[in-house]
C-alpha positions as a Markdown table, in Angstrom:
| # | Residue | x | y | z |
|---|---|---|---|---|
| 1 | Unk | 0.0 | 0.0 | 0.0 |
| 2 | Unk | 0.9 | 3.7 | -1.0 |
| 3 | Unk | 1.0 | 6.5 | 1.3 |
| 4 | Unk | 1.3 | 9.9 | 0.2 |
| 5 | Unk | 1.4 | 12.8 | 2.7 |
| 6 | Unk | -0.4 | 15.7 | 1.9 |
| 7 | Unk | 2.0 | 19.0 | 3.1 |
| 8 | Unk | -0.8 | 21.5 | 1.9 |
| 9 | Unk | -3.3 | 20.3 | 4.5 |
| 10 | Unk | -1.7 | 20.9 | 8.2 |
| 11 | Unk | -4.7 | 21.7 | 9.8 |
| 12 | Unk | -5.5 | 17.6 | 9.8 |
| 13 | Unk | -2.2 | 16.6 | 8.8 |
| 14 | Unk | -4.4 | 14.3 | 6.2 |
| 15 | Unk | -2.4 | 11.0 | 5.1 |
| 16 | Unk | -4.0 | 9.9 | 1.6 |
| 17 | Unk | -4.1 | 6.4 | 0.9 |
| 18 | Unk | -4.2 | 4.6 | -1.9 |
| 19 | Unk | -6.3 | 1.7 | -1.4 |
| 20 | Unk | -7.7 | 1.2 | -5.2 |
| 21 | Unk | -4.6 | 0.0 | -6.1 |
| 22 | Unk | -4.9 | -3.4 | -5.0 |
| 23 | Unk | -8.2 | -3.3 | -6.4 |
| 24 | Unk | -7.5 | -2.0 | -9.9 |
| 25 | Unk | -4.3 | -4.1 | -10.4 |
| 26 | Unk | -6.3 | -7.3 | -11.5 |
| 27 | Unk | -8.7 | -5.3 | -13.3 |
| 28 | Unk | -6.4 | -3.8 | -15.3 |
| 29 | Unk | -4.2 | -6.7 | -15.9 |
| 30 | Unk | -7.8 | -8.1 | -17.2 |
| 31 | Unk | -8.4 | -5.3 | -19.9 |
| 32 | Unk | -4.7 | -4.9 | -20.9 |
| 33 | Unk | -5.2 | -8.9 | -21.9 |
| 34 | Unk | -8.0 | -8.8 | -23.5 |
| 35 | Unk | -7.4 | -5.9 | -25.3 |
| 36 | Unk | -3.9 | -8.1 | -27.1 |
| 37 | Unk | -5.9 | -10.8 | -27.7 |
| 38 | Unk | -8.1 | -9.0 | -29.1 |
| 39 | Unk | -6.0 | -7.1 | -31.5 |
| 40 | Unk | -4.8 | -10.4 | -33.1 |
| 41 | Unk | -8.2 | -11.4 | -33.3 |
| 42 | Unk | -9.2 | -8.1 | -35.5 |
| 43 | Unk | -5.9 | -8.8 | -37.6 |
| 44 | Unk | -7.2 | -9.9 | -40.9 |
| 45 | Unk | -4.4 | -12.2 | -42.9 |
| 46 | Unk | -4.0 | -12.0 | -46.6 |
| 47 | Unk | -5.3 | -15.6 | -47.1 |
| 48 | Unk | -8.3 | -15.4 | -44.4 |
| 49 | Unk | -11.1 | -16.3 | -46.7 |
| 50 | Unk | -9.2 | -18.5 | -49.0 |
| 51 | Unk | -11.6 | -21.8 | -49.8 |
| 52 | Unk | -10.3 | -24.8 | -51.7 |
| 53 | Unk | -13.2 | -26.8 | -52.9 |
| 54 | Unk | -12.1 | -30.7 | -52.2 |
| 55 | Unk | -14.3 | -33.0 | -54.6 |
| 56 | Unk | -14.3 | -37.1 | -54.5 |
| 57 | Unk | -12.0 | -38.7 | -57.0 |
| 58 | Unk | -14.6 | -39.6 | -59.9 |
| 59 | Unk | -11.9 | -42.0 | -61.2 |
| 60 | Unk | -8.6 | -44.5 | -60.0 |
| 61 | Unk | -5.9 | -42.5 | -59.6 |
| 62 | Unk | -2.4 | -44.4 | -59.5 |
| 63 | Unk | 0.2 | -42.5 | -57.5 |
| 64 | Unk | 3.1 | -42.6 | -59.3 |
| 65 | Unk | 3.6 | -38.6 | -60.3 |
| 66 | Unk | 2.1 | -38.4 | -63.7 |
| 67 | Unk | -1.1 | -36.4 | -63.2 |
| 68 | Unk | -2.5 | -37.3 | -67.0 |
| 69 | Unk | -5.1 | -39.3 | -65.0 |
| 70 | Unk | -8.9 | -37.3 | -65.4 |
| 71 | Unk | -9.3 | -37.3 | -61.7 |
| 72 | Unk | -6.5 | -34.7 | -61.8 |
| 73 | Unk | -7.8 | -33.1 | -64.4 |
| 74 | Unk | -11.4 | -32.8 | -63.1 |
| 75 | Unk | -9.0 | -31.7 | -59.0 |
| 76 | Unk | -9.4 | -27.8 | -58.3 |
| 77 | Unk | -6.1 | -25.8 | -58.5 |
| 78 | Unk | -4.6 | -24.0 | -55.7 |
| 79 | Unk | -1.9 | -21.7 | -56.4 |
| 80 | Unk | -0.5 | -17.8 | -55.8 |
| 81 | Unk | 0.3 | -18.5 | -52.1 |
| 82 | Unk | 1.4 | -15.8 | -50.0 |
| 83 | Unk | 4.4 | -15.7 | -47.8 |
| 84 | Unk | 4.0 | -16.5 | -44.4 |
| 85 | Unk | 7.7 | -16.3 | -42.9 |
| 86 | Unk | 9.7 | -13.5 | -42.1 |
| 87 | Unk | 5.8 | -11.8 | -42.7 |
| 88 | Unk | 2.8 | -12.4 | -44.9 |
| 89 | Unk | 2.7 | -9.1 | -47.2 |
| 90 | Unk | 4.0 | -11.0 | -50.6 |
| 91 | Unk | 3.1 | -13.8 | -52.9 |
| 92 | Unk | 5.6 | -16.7 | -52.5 |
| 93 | Unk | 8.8 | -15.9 | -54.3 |
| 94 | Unk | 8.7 | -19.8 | -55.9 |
| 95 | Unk | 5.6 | -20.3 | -57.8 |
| 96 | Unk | 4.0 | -23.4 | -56.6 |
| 97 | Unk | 0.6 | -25.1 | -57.9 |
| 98 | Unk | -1.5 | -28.1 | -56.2 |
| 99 | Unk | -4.4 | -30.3 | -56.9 |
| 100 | Unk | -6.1 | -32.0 | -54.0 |
């Protein structure tokens, strides 16, 4: 607890104290908390609402790397990813494509 003498006042010689600071403390340890998590909540990434559509093979598909197969064919194509590491404010240097 904080005690701060008041030198203005000599007619009561008034000692102020500081009680709300125990109180407060947790409180604002609370807020200050919520407030960070909430900041990376409200950060919105690059990629955020990125969807891949995922459809059932409608044919065999043999894994051995040649993708001539019309289940590939028929596969979605994901591609112009964004760098995620040292930040995410750029495509990917290395153009990369996939089919899932």
């Amino acid at each position: 607890m904080f005690q701060f003498l008041n030198s203005g006042d000599k007619k009561n010689g008034a000692i102020l104290h500081i009680k709300c600071l125990k109180k407060w403390t947790p409180s604002v340890l609370i807020i200050l908390l919520l407030s960070i998590l909430n900041l990376n909540a409200l950060a919105q990434k690059i990629n955020a609402k990125y969807e891949l559509n995922i459809k059932p093979a409608t044919s065999e598909i043999k894994i051995d790397g040649d993708v001539s197969e019309q289940a590939w064919n028929d596969a979605e194509l994901a591609s112009n990813f964004f760098m995620v590491q040292p930040m995410d404010t750029s495509f990917a240097k290395l153009r990369t494509d996939v089919k899932i």
